[in-house]
PDB file of N, CA and C in Angstrom:
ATOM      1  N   UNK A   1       0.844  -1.187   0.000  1.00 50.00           N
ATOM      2  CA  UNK A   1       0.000   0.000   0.000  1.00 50.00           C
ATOM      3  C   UNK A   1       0.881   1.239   0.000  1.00 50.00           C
ATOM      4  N   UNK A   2       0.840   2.072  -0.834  1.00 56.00           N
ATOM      5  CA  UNK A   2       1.456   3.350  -0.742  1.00 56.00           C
ATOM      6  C   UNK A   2       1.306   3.786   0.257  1.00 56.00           C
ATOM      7  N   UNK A   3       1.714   4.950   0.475  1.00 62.00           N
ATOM      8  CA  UNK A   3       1.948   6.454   1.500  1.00 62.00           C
ATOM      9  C   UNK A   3       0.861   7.328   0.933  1.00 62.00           C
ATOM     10  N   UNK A   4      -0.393   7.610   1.795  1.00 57.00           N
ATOM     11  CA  UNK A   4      -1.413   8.877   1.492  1.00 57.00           C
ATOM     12  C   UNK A   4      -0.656  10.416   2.116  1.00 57.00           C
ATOM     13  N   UNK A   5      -0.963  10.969   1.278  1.00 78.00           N
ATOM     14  CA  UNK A   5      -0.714  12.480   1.621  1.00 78.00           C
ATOM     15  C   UNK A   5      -1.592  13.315   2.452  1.00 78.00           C
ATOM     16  N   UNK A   6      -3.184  12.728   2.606  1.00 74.00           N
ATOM     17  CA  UNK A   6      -3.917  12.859   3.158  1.00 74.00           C
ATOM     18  C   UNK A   6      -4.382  11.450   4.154  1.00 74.00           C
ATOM     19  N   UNK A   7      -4.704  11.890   5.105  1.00 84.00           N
ATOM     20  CA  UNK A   7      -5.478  11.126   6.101  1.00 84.00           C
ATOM     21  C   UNK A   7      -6.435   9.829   5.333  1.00 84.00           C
ATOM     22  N   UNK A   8      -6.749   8.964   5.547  1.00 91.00           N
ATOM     23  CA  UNK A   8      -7.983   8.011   5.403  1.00 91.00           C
ATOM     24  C   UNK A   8      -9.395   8.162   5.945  1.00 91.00           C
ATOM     25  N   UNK A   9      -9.759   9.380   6.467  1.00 93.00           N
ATOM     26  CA  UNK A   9     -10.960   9.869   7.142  1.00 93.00           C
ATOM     27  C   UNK A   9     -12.131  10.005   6.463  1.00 93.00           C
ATOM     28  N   UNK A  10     -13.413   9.756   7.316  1.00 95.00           N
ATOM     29  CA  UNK A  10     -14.569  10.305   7.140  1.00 95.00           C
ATOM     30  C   UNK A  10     -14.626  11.567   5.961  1.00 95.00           C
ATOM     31  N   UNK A  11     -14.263  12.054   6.295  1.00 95.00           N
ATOM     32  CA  UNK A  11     -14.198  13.822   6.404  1.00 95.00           C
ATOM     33  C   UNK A  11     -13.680  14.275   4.672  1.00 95.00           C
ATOM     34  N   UNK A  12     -11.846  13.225   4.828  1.00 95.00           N
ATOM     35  CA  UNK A  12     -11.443  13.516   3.641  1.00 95.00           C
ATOM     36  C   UNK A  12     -12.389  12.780   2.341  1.00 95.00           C
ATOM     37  N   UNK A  13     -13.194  11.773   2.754  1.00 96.00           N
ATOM     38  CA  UNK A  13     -13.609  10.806   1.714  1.00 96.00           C
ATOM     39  C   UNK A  13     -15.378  12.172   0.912  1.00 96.00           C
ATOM     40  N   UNK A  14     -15.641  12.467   2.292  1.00 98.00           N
ATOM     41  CA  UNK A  14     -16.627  13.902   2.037  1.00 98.00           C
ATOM     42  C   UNK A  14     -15.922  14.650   1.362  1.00 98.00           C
ATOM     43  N   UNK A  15     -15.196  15.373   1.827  1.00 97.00           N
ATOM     44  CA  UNK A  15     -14.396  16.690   0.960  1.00 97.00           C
ATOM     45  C   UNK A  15     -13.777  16.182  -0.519  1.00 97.00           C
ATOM     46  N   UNK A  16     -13.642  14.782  -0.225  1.00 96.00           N
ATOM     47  CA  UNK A  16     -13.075  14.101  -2.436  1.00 96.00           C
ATOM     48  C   UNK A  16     -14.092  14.421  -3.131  1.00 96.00           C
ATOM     49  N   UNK A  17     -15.275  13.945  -2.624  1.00 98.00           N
ATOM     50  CA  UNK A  17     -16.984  13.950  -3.133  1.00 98.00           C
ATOM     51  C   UNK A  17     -17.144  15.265  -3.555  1.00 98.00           C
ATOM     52  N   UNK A  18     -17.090  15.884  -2.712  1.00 98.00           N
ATOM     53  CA  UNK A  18     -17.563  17.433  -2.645  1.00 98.00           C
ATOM     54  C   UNK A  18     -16.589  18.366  -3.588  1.00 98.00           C
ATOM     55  N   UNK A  19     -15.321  18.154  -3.635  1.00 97.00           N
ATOM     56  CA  UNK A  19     -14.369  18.579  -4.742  1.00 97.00           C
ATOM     57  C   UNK A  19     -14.809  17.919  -6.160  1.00 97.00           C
ATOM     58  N   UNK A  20     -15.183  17.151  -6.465  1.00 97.00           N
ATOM     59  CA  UNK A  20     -15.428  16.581  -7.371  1.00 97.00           C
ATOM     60  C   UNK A  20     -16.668  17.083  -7.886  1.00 97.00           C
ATOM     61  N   UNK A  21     -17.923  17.609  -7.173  1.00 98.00           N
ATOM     62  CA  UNK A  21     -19.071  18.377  -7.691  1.00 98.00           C
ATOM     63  C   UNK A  21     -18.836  19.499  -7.722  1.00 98.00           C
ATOM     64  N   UNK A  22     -18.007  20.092  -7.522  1.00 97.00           N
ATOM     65  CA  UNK A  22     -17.489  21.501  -7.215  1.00 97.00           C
ATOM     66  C   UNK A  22     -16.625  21.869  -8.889  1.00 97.00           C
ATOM     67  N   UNK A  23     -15.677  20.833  -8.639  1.00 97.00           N
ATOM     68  CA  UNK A  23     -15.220  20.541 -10.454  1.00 97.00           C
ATOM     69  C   UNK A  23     -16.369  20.528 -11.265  1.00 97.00           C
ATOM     70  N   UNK A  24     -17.474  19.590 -10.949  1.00 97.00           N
ATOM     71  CA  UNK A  24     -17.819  19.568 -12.180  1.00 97.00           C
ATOM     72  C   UNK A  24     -19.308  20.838 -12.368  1.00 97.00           C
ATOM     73  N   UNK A  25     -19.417  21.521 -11.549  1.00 97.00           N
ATOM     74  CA  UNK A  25     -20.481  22.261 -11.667  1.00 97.00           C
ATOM     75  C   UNK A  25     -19.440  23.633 -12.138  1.00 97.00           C
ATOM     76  N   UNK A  26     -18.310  23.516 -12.547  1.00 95.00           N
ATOM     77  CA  UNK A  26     -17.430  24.643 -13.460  1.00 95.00           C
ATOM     78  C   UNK A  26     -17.104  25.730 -12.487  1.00 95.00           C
ATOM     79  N   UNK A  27     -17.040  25.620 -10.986  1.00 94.00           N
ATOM     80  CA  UNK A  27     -16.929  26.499  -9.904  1.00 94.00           C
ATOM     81  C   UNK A  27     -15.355  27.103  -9.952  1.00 94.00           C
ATOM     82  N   UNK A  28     -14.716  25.991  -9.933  1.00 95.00           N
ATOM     83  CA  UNK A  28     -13.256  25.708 -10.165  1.00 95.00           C
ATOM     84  C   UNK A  28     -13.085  24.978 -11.565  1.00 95.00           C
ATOM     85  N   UNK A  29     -11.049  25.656 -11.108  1.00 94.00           N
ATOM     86  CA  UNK A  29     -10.534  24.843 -12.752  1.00 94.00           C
ATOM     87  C   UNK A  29     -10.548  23.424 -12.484  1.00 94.00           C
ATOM     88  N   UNK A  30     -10.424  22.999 -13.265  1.00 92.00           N
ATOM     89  CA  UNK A  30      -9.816  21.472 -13.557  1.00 92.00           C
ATOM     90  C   UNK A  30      -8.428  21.507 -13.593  1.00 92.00           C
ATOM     91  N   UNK A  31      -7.651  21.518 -12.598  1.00 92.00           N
ATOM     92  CA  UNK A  31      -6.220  20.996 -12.074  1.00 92.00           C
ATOM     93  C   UNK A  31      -5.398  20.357 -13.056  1.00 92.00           C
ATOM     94  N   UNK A  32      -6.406  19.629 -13.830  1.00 93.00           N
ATOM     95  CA  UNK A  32      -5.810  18.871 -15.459  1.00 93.00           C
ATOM     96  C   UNK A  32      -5.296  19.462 -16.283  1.00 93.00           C
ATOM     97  N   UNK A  33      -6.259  20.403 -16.634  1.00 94.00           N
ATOM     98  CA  UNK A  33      -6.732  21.108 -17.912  1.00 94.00           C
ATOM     99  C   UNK A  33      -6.294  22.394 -17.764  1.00 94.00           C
ATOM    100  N   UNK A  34      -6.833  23.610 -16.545  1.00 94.00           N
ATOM    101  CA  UNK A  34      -6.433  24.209 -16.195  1.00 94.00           C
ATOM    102  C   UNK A  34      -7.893  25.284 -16.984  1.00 94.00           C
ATOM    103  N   UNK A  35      -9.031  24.707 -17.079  1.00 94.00           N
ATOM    104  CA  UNK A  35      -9.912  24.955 -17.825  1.00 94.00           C
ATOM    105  C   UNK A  35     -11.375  25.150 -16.646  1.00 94.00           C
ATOM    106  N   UNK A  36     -12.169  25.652 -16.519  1.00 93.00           N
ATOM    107  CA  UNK A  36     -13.254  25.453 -16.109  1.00 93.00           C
ATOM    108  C   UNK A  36     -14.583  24.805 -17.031  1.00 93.00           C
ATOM    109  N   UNK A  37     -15.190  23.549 -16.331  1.00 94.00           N
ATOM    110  CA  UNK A  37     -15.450  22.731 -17.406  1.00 94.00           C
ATOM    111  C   UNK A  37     -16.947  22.423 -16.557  1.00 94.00           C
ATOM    112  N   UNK A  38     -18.020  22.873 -17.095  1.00 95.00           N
ATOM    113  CA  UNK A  38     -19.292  21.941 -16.298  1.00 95.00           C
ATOM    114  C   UNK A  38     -20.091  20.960 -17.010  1.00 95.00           C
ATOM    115  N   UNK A  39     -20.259  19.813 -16.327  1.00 96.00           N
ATOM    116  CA  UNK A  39     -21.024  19.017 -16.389  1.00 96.00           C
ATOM    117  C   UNK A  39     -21.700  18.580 -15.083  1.00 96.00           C
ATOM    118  N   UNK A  40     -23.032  19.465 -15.295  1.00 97.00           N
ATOM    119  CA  UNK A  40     -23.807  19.179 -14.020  1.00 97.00           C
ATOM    120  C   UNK A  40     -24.626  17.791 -14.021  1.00 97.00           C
ATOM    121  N   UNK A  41     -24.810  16.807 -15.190  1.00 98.00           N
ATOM    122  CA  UNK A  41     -25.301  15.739 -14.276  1.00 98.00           C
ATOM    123  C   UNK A  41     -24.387  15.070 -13.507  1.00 98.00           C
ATOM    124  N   UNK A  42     -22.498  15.415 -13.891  1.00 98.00           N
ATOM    125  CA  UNK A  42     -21.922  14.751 -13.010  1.00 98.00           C
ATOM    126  C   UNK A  42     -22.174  15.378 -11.638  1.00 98.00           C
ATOM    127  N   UNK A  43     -22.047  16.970 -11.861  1.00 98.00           N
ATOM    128  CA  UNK A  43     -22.076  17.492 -10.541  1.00 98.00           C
ATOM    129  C   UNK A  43     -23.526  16.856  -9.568  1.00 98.00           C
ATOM    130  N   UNK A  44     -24.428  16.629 -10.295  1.00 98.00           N
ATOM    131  CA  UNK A  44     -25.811  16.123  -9.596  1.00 98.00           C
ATOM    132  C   UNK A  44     -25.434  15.011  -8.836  1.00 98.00           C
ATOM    133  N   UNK A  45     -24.641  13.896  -9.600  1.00 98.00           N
ATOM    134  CA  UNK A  45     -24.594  12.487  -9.426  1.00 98.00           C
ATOM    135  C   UNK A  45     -23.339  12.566  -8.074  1.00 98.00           C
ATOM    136  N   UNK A  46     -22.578  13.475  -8.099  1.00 98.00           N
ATOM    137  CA  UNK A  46     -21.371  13.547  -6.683  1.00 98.00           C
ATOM    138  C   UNK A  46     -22.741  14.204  -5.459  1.00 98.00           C
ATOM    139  N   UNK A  47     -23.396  14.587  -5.946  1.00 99.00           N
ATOM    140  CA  UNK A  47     -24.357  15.137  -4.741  1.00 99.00           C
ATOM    141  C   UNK A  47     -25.163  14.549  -4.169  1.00 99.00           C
ATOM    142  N   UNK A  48     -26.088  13.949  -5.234  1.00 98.00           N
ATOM    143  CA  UNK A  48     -26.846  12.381  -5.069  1.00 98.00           C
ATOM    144  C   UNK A  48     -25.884  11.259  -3.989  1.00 98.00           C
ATOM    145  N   UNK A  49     -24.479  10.892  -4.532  1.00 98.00           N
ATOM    146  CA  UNK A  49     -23.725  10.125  -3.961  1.00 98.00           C
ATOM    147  C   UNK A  49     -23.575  10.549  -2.029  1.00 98.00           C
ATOM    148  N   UNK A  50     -23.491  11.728  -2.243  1.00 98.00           N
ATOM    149  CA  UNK A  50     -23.132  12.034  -0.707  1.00 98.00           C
ATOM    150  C   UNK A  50     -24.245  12.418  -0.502  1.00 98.00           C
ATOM    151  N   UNK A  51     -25.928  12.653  -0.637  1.00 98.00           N
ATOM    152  CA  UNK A  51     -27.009  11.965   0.224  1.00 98.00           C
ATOM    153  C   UNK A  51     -27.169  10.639   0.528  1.00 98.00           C
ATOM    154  N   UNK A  52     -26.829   9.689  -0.348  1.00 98.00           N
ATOM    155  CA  UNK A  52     -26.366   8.519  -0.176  1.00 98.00           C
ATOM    156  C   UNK A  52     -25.885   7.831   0.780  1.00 98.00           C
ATOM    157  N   UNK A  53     -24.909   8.522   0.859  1.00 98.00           N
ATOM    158  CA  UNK A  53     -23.641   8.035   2.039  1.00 98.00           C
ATOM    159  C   UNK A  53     -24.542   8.354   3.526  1.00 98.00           C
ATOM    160  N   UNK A  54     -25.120   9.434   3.330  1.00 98.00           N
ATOM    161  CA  UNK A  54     -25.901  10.437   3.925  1.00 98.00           C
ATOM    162  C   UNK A  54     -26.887   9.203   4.683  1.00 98.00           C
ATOM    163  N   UNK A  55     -27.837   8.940   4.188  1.00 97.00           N
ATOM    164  CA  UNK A  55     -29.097   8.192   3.996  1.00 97.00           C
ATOM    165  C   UNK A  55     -28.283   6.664   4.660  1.00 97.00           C
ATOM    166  N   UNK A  56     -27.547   6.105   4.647  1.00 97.00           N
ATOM    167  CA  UNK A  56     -26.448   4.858   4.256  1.00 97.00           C
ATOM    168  C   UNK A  56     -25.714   5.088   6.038  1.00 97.00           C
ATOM    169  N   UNK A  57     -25.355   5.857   6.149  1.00 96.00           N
ATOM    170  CA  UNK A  57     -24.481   6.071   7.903  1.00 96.00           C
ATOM    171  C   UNK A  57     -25.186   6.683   8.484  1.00 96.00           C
ATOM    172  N   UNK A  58     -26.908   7.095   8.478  1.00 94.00           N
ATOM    173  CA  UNK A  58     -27.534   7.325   9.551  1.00 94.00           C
ATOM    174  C   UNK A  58     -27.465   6.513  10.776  1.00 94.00           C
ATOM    175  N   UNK A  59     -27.102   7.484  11.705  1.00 95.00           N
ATOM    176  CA  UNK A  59     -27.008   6.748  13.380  1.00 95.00           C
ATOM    177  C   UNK A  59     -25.854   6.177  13.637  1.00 95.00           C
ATOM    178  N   UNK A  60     -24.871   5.893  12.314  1.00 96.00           N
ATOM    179  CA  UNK A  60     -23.294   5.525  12.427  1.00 96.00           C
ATOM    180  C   UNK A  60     -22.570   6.511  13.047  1.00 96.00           C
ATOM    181  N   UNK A  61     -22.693   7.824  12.596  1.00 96.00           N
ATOM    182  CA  UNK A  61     -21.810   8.752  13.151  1.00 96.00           C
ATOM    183  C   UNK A  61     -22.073   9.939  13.799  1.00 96.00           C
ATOM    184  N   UNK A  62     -20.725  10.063  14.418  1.00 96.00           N
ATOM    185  CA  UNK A  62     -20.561  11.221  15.771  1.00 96.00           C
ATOM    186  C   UNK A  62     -21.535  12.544  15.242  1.00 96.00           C
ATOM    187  N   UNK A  63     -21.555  13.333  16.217  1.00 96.00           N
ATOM    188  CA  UNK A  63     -22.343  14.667  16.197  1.00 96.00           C
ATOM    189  C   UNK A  63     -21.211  15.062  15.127  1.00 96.00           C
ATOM    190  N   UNK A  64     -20.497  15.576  15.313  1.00 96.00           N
ATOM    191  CA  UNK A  64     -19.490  16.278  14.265  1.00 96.00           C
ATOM    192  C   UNK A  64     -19.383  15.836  12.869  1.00 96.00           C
ATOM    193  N   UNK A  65     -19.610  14.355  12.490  1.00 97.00           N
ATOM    194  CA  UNK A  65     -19.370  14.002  11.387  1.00 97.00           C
ATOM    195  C   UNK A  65     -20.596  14.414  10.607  1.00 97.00           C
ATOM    196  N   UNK A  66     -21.643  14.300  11.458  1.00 97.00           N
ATOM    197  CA  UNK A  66     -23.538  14.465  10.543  1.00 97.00           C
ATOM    198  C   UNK A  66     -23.413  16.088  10.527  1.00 97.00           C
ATOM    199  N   UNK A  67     -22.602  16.765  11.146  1.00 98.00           N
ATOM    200  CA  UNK A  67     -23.059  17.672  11.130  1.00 98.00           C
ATOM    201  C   UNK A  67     -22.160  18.173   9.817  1.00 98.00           C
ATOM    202  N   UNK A  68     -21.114  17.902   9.468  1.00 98.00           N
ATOM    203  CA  UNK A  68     -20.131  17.750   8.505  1.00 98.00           C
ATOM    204  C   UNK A  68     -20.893  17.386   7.150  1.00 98.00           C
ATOM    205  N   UNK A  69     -21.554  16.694   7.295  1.00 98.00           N
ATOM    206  CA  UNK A  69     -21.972  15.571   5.804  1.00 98.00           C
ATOM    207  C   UNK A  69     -22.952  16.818   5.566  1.00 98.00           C
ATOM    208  N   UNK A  70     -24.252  17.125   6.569  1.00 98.00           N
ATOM    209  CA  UNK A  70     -25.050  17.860   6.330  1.00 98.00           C
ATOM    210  C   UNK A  70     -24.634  19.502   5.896  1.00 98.00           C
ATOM    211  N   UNK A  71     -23.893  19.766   6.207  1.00 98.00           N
ATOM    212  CA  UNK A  71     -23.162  21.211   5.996  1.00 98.00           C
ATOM    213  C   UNK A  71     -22.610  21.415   4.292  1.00 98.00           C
ATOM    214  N   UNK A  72     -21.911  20.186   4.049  1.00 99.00           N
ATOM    215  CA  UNK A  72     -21.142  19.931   2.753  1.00 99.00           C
ATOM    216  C   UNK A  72     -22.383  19.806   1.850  1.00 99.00           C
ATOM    217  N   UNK A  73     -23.383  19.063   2.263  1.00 99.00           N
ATOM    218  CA  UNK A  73     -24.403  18.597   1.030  1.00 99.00           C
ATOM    219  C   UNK A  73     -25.329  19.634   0.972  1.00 99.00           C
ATOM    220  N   UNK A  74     -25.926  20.358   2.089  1.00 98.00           N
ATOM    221  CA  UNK A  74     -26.403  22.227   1.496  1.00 98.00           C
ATOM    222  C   UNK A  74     -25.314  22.672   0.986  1.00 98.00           C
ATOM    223  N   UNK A  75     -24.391  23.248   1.194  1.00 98.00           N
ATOM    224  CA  UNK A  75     -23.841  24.101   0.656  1.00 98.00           C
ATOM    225  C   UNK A  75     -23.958  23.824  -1.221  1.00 98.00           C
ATOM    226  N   UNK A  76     -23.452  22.232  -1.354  1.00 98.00           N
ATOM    227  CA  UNK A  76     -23.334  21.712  -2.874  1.00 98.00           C
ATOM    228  C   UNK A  76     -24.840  22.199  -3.625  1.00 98.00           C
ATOM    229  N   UNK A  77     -25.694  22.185  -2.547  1.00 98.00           N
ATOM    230  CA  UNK A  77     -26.828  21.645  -3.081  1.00 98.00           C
ATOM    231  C   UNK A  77     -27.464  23.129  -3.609  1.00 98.00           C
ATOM    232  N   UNK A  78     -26.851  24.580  -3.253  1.00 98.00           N
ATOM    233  CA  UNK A  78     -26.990  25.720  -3.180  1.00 98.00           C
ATOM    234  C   UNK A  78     -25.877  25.604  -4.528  1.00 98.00           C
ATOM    235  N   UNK A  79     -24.732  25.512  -4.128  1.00 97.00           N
ATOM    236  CA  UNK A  79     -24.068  25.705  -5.362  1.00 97.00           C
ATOM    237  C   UNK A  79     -24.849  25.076  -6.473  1.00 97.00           C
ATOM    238  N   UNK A  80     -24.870  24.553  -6.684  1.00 98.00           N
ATOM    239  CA  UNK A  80     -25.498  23.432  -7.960  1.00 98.00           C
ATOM    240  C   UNK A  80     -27.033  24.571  -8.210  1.00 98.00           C
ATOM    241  N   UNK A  81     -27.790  25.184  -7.646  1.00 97.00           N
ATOM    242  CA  UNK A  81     -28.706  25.897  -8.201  1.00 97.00           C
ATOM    243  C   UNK A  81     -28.120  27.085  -8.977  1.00 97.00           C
ATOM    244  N   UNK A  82     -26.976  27.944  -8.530  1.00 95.00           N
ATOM    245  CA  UNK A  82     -26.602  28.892  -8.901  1.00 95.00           C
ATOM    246  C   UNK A  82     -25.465  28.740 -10.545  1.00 95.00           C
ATOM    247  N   UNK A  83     -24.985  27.244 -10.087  1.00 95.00           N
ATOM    248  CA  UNK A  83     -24.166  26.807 -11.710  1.00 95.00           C
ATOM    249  C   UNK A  83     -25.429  26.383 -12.454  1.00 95.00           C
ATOM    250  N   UNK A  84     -26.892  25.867 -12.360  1.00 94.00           N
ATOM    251  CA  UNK A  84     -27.217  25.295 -13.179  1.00 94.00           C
ATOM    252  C   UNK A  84     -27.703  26.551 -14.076  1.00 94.00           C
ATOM    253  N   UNK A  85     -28.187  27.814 -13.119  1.00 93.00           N
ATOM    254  CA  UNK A  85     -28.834  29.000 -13.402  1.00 93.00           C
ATOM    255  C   UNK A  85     -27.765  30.396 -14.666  1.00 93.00           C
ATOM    256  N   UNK A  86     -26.350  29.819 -13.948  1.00 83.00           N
ATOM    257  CA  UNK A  86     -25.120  30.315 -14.391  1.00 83.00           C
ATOM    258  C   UNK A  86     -25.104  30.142 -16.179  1.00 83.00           C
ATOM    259  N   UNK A  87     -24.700  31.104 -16.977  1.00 80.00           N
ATOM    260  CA  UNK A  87     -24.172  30.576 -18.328  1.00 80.00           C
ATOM    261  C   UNK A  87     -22.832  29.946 -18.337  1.00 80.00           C
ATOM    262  N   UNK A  88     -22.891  29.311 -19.357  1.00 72.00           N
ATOM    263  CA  UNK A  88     -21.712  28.520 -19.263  1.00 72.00           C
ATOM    264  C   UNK A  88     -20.461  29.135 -19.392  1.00 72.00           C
ATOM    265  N   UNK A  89     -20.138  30.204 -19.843  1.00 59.00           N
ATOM    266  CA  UNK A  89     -18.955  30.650 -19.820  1.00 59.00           C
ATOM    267  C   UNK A  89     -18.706  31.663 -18.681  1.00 59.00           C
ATOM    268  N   UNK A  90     -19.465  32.333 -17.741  1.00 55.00           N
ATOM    269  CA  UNK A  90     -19.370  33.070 -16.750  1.00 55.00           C
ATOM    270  C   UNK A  90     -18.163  33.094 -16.222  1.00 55.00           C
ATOM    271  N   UNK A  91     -17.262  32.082 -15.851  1.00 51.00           N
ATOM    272  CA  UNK A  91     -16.070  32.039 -15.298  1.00 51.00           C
ATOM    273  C   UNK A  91     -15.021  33.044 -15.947  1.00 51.00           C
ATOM    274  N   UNK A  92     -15.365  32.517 -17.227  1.00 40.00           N
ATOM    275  CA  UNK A  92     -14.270  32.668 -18.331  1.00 40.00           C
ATOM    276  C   UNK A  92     -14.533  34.239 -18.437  1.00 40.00           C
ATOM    277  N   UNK A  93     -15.499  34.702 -18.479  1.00 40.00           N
ATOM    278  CA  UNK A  93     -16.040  36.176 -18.180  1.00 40.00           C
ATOM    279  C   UNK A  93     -15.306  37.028 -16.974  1.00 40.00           C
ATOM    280  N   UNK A  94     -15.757  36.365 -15.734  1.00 42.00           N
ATOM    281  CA  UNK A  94     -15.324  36.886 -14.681  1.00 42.00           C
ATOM    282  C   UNK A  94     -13.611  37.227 -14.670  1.00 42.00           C
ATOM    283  N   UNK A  95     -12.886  36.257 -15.193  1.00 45.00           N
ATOM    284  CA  UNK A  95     -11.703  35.915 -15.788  1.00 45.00           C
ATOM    285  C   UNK A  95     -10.634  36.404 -16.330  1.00 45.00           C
ATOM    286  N   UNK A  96     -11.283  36.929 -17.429  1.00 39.00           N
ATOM    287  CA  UNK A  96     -10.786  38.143 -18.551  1.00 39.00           C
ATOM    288  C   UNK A  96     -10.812  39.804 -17.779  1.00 39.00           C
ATOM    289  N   UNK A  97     -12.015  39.849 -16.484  1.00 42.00           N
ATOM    290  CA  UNK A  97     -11.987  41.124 -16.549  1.00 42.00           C
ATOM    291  C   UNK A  97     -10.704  41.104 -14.788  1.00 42.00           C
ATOM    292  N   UNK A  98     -10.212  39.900 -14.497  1.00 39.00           N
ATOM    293  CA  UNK A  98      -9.107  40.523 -13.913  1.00 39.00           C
ATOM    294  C   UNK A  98      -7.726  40.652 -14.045  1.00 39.00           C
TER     295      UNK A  98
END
């Protein structure tokens, strides 16, 4: 098994999820590409996934962790109204004018 750079946690496995809808609802670049790129049914489907998880570890975990899961999945769930509402190039807009 390799060496993680990050922890094996709850928390970090939320925040992969949550980076990953965050990518794909064009919020941020793509680290790849260096591009801002949306595809919101992926972004839907990382959100879906962590109600999931959500729905899936009810009563498993600590006060801190539900309160964690629940915090991350409004916030996405707010973002994701404002990218779906967003034109697609807005970034690239915002972008140019700094």
């Amino acid at each position: 098994m390799s060496n993680h750079s990050l922890p094996c946690t709850f928390s970090t496995l939320v925040l992969s999820m949550a980076s990953s809808a965050v990518l794909a609802m064009g919020l941020e670049k793509n680290p790849q590409t260096g591009q801002y790129e949306k595809d919101l049914n992926l972004a839907r489907f990382n959100i879906d996934m962590l109600s999931l998880l959500k729905d899936k570890t009810r009563n498993n975990l600590d006060k801190d962790e539900q309160q964690f899961l629940d915090s991350v999945i409004s916030d996405l769930q707010l973002k994701f109204v404002y990218a779906s509402q967003a034109p697609n190039n807005q970034k690239s807009n915002k972008e140019s004018a700094t």
